[in-house]
Short mmCIF file of C-alpha atoms in Angstrom, two decimals:
data_model
loop_
_atom_site.label_atom_id
_atom_site.label_comp_id
_atom_site.label_asym_id
_atom_site.label_seq_id
_atom_site.Cartn_x
_atom_site.Cartn_y
_atom_site.Cartn_z
CA UNK A 1028 -7.73 -257.20 63.64
CA UNK A 1029 -8.76 -255.24 60.58
CA UNK A 1030 -6.61 -255.86 57.52
CA UNK A 1031 -5.99 -252.91 55.27
CA UNK A 1032 -7.88 -252.98 52.00
CA UNK A 1033 -5.04 -254.02 49.68
CA UNK A 1034 -4.06 -257.04 51.77
CA UNK A 1035 -7.68 -258.05 52.30
CA UNK A 1036 -8.29 -258.05 48.54
CA UNK A 1037 -5.11 -260.06 47.97
CA UNK A 1038 -6.20 -262.70 50.47
CA UNK A 1039 -9.66 -262.90 48.90
CA UNK A 1040 -8.15 -263.42 45.44
CA UNK A 1041 -5.88 -266.17 46.81
CA UNK A 1042 -8.84 -267.92 48.44
CA UNK A 1043 -10.94 -267.78 45.26
CA UNK A 1044 -8.08 -269.08 43.14
CA UNK A 1045 -7.86 -272.15 45.36
CA UNK A 1046 -11.44 -273.16 44.51
CA UNK A 1047 -11.96 -275.10 41.29
CA UNK A 1048 -15.23 -274.87 39.33
CA UNK A 1049 -16.74 -277.76 41.26
CA UNK A 1050 -15.78 -276.28 44.60
CA UNK A 1051 -12.71 -278.52 44.95
CA UNK A 1052 -9.80 -276.90 46.77
CA UNK A 1053 -6.68 -276.75 44.60
CA UNK A 1054 -3.09 -276.04 45.61
CA UNK A 1055 -2.17 -272.35 45.56
CA UNK A 1056 0.44 -271.02 43.16
CA UNK A 1057 3.94 -270.25 44.44
CA UNK A 1058 3.32 -266.48 44.40
CA UNK A 1059 -0.03 -266.87 46.18
CA UNK A 1060 1.58 -269.03 48.88
CA UNK A 1061 4.35 -266.49 49.42
CA UNK A 1062 1.80 -263.69 49.84
CA UNK A 1063 -0.29 -265.82 52.21
CA UNK A 1064 2.78 -266.51 54.36
CA UNK A 1065 3.86 -262.87 54.35
CA UNK A 1066 0.41 -261.58 55.35
CA UNK A 1067 0.34 -264.04 58.26
CA UNK A 1068 3.80 -262.96 59.40
CA UNK A 1069 2.91 -259.27 59.25
CA UNK A 1070 -0.51 -259.68 60.85
CA UNK A 1071 1.02 -261.54 63.79
CA UNK A 1072 3.74 -258.89 64.15
CA UNK A 1073 1.15 -256.10 64.18
CA UNK A 1074 -1.16 -258.00 66.53
CA UNK A 1075 1.44 -259.03 69.07
CA UNK A 1076 4.09 -256.32 68.94
CA UNK A 1077 2.40 -253.16 67.60
CA UNK A 1078 5.16 -250.86 68.84
CA UNK A 1079 7.94 -252.55 66.87
CA UNK A 1080 5.62 -253.00 63.89
CA UNK A 1081 4.88 -249.27 63.71
CA UNK A 1082 8.57 -248.36 63.81
CA UNK A 1083 9.40 -250.80 61.00
CA UNK A 1084 6.45 -250.52 58.60
CA UNK A 1085 4.10 -247.80 57.44
CA UNK A 1086 1.24 -250.25 56.85
CA UNK A 1087 0.32 -253.92 56.65
CA UNK A 1088 0.39 -253.62 52.85
CA UNK A 1089 3.99 -252.39 52.89
CA UNK A 1090 5.05 -255.15 55.28
CA UNK A 1091 3.36 -257.93 53.29
CA UNK A 1092 4.73 -256.72 49.94
CA UNK A 1093 8.28 -256.52 51.28
CA UNK A 1094 8.14 -259.87 53.05
CA UNK A 1095 6.62 -261.53 49.99
CA UNK A 1096 9.57 -260.38 47.87
CA UNK A 1097 11.96 -261.85 50.42
CA UNK A 1098 9.95 -265.07 50.68
CA UNK A 1099 10.06 -265.52 46.90
CA UNK A 1100 13.82 -265.01 47.03
CA UNK A 1101 14.45 -267.53 49.83
CA UNK A 1102 11.88 -270.17 48.91
CA UNK A 1103 12.09 -269.82 45.12
CA UNK A 1104 15.45 -271.57 44.93
CA UNK A 1105 15.53 -274.82 42.90
CA UNK A 1106 17.04 -276.58 45.94
CA UNK A 1107 14.07 -275.90 48.25
CA UNK A 1108 11.67 -278.78 48.89
CA UNK A 1109 7.90 -278.18 48.81
CA UNK A 1110 8.04 -274.40 49.17
CA UNK A 1111 4.28 -274.02 48.73
CA UNK A 1112 3.50 -276.68 51.33
CA UNK A 1113 5.93 -275.14 53.80
CA UNK A 1114 4.46 -271.66 53.30
CA UNK A 1115 0.92 -272.95 53.85
CA UNK A 1116 1.86 -274.87 57.01
CA UNK A 1117 3.81 -271.97 58.46
CA UNK A 1118 1.05 -269.45 57.68
CA UNK A 1119 -1.57 -271.64 59.36
CA UNK A 1120 0.63 -272.02 62.43
CA UNK A 1121 1.21 -268.26 62.64
CA UNK A 1122 -2.52 -267.56 62.37
CA UNK A 1123 -3.28 -269.99 65.19
CA UNK A 1124 -0.35 -269.00 67.38
CA UNK A 1125 -0.67 -266.68 70.35
CA UNK A 1126 1.85 -263.95 71.00
CA UNK A 1127 4.54 -266.30 72.24
CA UNK A 1128 8.17 -265.41 71.65
CA UNK A 1129 9.73 -266.91 68.53
CA UNK A 1130 8.15 -268.67 65.57
CA UNK A 1131 6.15 -271.92 65.68
CA UNK A 1132 7.95 -275.17 64.89
CA UNK A 1133 6.11 -275.34 61.53
CA UNK A 1134 8.07 -272.26 60.42
CA UNK A 1135 11.52 -273.76 60.88
CA UNK A 1136 13.40 -274.40 57.63
CA UNK A 1137 12.87 -277.76 55.98
CA UNK A 1138 16.01 -279.38 54.62
CA UNK A 1139 16.78 -278.79 50.95
CA UNK A 1140 18.63 -280.78 48.30
CA UNK A 1141 21.90 -278.85 47.97
CA UNK A 1142 24.79 -281.01 49.26
CA UNK A 1143 27.59 -280.00 51.61
CA UNK A 1144 29.72 -277.24 50.06
CA UNK A 1145 27.10 -276.16 47.54
CA UNK A 1146 26.06 -272.53 47.19
CA UNK A 1147 22.98 -271.43 49.11
CA UNK A 1148 20.89 -268.44 50.13
CA UNK A 1149 19.44 -269.94 53.32
CA UNK A 1150 19.10 -273.17 55.26
CA UNK A 1151 16.08 -274.04 53.10
CA UNK A 1152 18.54 -274.88 50.28
CA UNK A 1153 20.77 -277.27 52.19
CA UNK A 1154 20.41 -280.99 52.82
CA UNK A 1155 21.90 -280.39 56.27
CA UNK A 1156 19.70 -277.38 56.93
CA UNK A 1157 22.61 -274.98 57.54
CA UNK A 1158 23.82 -272.23 55.17
CA UNK A 1159 26.99 -270.40 56.23
CA UNK A 1160 26.99 -266.95 54.63
CA UNK A 1161 30.35 -265.96 53.14
CA UNK A 1162 31.38 -262.85 55.07
CA UNK A 1163 33.51 -260.28 53.25
CA UNK A 1164 34.53 -256.71 54.06
CA UNK A 1165 34.74 -255.86 50.35
CA UNK A 1166 31.85 -254.40 48.35
CA UNK A 1167 30.44 -257.35 46.43
CA UNK A 1168 27.46 -258.07 44.20
CA UNK A 1169 26.66 -261.25 46.11
CA UNK A 1170 26.90 -260.59 49.89
CA UNK A 1171 23.94 -262.94 50.36
CA UNK A 1172 25.71 -266.07 49.07
CA UNK A 1173 26.69 -268.90 51.38
CA UNK A 1174 27.85 -272.51 51.35
CA UNK A 1175 25.96 -275.46 52.76
CA UNK A 1176 27.84 -276.48 55.87
CA UNK A 1177 27.75 -278.97 58.69
CA UNK A 1178 25.23 -277.99 61.34
CA UNK A 1179 26.34 -277.27 64.89
CA UNK A 1180 26.22 -279.92 67.62
CA UNK A 1181 22.85 -281.69 67.68
CA UNK A 1182 20.43 -280.49 70.33
CA UNK A 1183 20.04 -282.67 73.37
CA UNK A 1184 16.73 -284.45 73.89
CA UNK A 1185 15.32 -281.71 76.09
CA UNK A 1186 16.03 -278.97 73.54
CA UNK A 1187 14.92 -280.46 70.23
CA UNK A 1188 11.64 -278.57 70.24
CA UNK A 1189 12.88 -275.15 71.39
CA UNK A 1190 11.21 -272.19 69.70
CA UNK A 1191 13.18 -269.58 67.79
CA UNK A 1192 14.51 -267.18 70.43
CA UNK A 1193 14.84 -269.79 73.19
CA UNK A 1194 18.19 -270.67 74.75
CA UNK A 1195 19.16 -274.26 75.54
CA UNK A 1196 20.58 -274.46 79.07
CA UNK A 1197 21.01 -277.64 81.12
CA UNK A 1198 19.07 -279.73 78.58
CA UNK A 1199 16.01 -277.46 78.76
CA UNK A 1200 14.52 -274.70 76.59
CA UNK A 1201 14.74 -271.34 78.34
CA UNK A 1202 12.49 -268.62 76.88
CA UNK A 1203 13.42 -264.93 77.24
CA UNK A 1204 12.94 -263.65 80.77
CA UNK A 1205 9.76 -261.95 81.93
CA UNK A 1206 9.60 -258.88 84.15
CA UNK A 1207 11.52 -259.53 87.37
CA UNK A 1208 13.13 -262.76 86.15
CA UNK A 1209 16.87 -263.30 85.95
CA UNK A 1210 18.75 -262.68 82.71
CA UNK A 1211 22.27 -262.83 81.36
CA UNK A 1212 22.73 -266.16 79.60
CA UNK A 1213 19.06 -265.74 78.65
CA UNK A 1214 17.80 -262.43 77.30
CA UNK A 1215 14.58 -260.61 78.17
CA UNK A 1216 11.27 -260.32 76.37
CA UNK A 1217 10.51 -257.44 74.00
CA UNK A 1218 10.52 -254.03 75.72
CA UNK A 1219 12.32 -255.37 78.78
CA UNK A 1220 15.96 -254.72 79.51
CA UNK A 1221 18.52 -256.81 81.39
CA UNK A 1222 19.81 -254.61 84.24
CA UNK A 1223 21.98 -256.11 86.96
CA UNK A 1224 20.94 -259.61 85.97
CA UNK A 1225 17.21 -258.89 86.25
CA UNK A 1226 14.68 -258.12 83.49
CA UNK A 1227 13.30 -254.63 84.08
CA UNK A 1228 10.77 -252.51 82.19
CA UNK A 1229 12.19 -250.31 79.46
CA UNK A 1230 11.88 -246.55 79.88
CA UNK A 1231 8.53 -245.11 78.84
CA UNK A 1232 8.02 -242.16 76.50
CA UNK A 1233 9.07 -238.94 78.24
CA UNK A 1234 11.31 -240.67 80.78
CA UNK A 1235 14.86 -239.41 81.27
CA UNK A 1236 17.39 -241.55 79.41
CA UNK A 1237 21.03 -241.90 78.42
CA UNK A 1238 21.64 -241.59 74.63
CA UNK A 1239 24.56 -244.00 74.95
CA UNK A 1240 22.26 -246.82 76.13
CA UNK A 1241 19.35 -248.54 74.41
CA UNK A 1242 16.97 -248.15 77.34
CA UNK A 1243 13.75 -246.77 75.81
CA UNK A 1244 10.88 -248.96 74.61
CA UNK A 1245 11.45 -250.32 71.10
CA UNK A 1246 9.17 -247.76 69.46
CA UNK A 1247 11.14 -244.85 70.97
CA UNK A 1248 14.67 -243.50 70.97
CA UNK A 1249 16.64 -241.35 73.39
CA UNK A 1250 16.78 -237.74 72.16
CA UNK A 1251 20.40 -236.55 72.61
CA UNK A 1252 19.28 -232.96 73.26
CA UNK A 1253 16.41 -233.41 75.72
CA UNK A 1254 17.77 -236.75 76.99
CA UNK A 1255 14.26 -238.14 77.12
CA UNK A 1256 12.58 -241.03 75.30
CA UNK A 1257 10.81 -239.76 72.19
CA UNK A 1258 9.03 -241.53 69.28
CA UNK A 1259 11.25 -242.86 66.52
CA UNK A 1260 10.69 -241.15 63.21
CA UNK A 1261 11.63 -242.19 59.69
CA UNK A 1262 12.28 -239.55 57.07
CA UNK A 1263 9.91 -239.39 54.10
CA UNK A 1264 10.89 -239.29 50.43
CA UNK A 1265 12.94 -236.14 49.75
CA UNK A 1266 13.72 -235.41 53.40
CA UNK A 1267 17.23 -235.31 54.97
CA UNK A 1268 18.57 -238.57 56.36
CA UNK A 1269 21.72 -240.10 57.77
CA UNK A 1270 23.65 -238.43 60.59
CA UNK A 1271 21.84 -235.21 61.42
CA UNK A 1272 23.63 -233.66 64.36
CA UNK A 1273 23.77 -236.26 67.12
CA UNK A 1274 21.00 -238.41 65.66
CA UNK A 1275 20.91 -240.99 62.86
CA UNK A 1276 17.72 -240.71 60.81
CA UNK A 1277 16.55 -243.62 58.65
CA UNK A 1278 14.27 -243.39 55.61
CA UNK A 1279 10.84 -244.92 55.26
CA UNK A 1280 10.92 -248.45 53.87
CA UNK A 1281 10.10 -247.51 50.27
CA UNK A 1282 13.11 -245.19 50.03
CA UNK A 1283 16.79 -245.29 50.88
CA UNK A 1284 19.31 -242.66 52.03
CA UNK A 1285 21.52 -241.36 49.22
CA UNK A 1286 25.26 -241.81 49.63
CA UNK A 1287 26.21 -238.19 49.00
CA UNK A 1288 27.41 -235.82 51.75
CA UNK A 1289 23.94 -234.36 52.33
CA UNK A 1290 21.88 -237.52 52.67
CA UNK A 1291 18.39 -237.41 51.16
CA UNK A 1292 15.73 -240.11 51.03
CA UNK A 1293 15.43 -241.22 47.40
CA UNK A 1294 13.27 -243.95 45.80
CA UNK A 1295 14.62 -247.49 45.64
CA UNK A 1296 15.50 -248.72 42.17
CA UNK A 1297 12.94 -251.04 40.55
CA UNK A 1298 13.89 -254.42 39.04
CA UNK A 1299 15.29 -254.08 35.54
CA UNK A 1300 16.51 -250.53 36.08
CA UNK A 1301 20.20 -249.43 36.11
CA UNK A 1302 21.89 -249.21 39.51
CA UNK A 1303 25.28 -248.46 41.01
CA UNK A 1304 26.63 -250.80 43.67
CA UNK A 1305 29.06 -248.21 45.03
CA UNK A 1306 26.94 -245.05 45.30
CA UNK A 1307 23.38 -246.39 45.22
CA UNK A 1308 20.52 -245.94 45.59
CA UNK A 1309 19.65 -249.48 46.59
CA UNK A 1310 17.22 -251.93 45.02
CA UNK A 1311 13.92 -253.17 46.46
CA UNK A 1312 13.81 -255.83 49.18
CA UNK A 1313 14.66 -259.23 47.72
CA UNK A 1314 16.65 -257.70 44.84
CA UNK A 1315 20.26 -256.68 44.37
CA UNK A 1316 22.41 -254.58 42.05
CA UNK A 1317 23.92 -257.26 39.78
CA UNK A 1318 25.89 -256.41 36.64
CA UNK A 1319 24.63 -252.82 36.86
CA UNK A 1320 20.93 -253.72 36.96
CA UNK A 1321 18.53 -254.38 39.86
CA UNK A 1322 17.51 -258.04 39.70
CA UNK A 1323 15.71 -260.46 42.04
CA UNK A 1324 18.25 -262.34 44.16
CA UNK A 1325 18.78 -265.95 43.12
CA UNK A 1326 21.24 -268.70 44.03
CA UNK A 1327 22.32 -268.72 40.36
CA UNK A 1328 24.09 -265.41 41.04
CA UNK A 1329 26.35 -267.26 43.48
CA UNK A 1330 27.39 -269.89 40.93
CA UNK A 1331 27.94 -267.49 38.05
CA UNK A 1332 25.15 -269.10 36.02
CA UNK A 1333 22.91 -266.01 36.14
#
């Protein structure tokens, strides 16, 4: 697969930085490791599921930049163990992995150092590997904060190595159903739908559909007027967004829908710039509106030390 120019240059720089003067390979920096991981995640997404990739991202560059910001947020916590090593192992596993459902075992969160009850952003922070996010219906500056909690019941012997997306049934890992296989307790693979307990193909572009059901392929949506499957479309900067007639229109990733009556796609607020938690617009991925300014998310915000 051909990488777009910006990502290709970034990967080349990372590779060169890992070579010392004598040709000895040195450990990558934290930022380099986060970019390496993000590029691998995005490249696999584009390679294996191009339809969902194209409806989520405008380019591989956009995907990698956004994911890198989120990776720095999740793995940059002081409670995470060996973030660089984890990122390198996960990236290598993603590069070598086929298009199987779920992530490789190397990409599962390592346990952190935060004890039970401590604040966390993800399972990477916690000694027990589980972060329970504190759910609130109120508008809050820290909706991403959680507490390290006791993990659920341990997996039985037959399910300890299940991939993300598998279901453990009768002491065995059950992957999502393929075309014609049964479903219900187990879901279906991407672009299949569970109908009458059997995985069936999703409706193709141009097929008749019901707007009340999610029956089109992932890259399409059911047009409420023509009642046929049509390509999803994201509004560009400056275009109308939100509920437009019977359809909800999202903005492209780099922008966000304004909160006024006539929704318009406006730029996201950069780090360090003033923001408004109530009326928006929102901050970039991996950042939040904290004390009236867009700032990178950190676990210190949860403890009040930020």
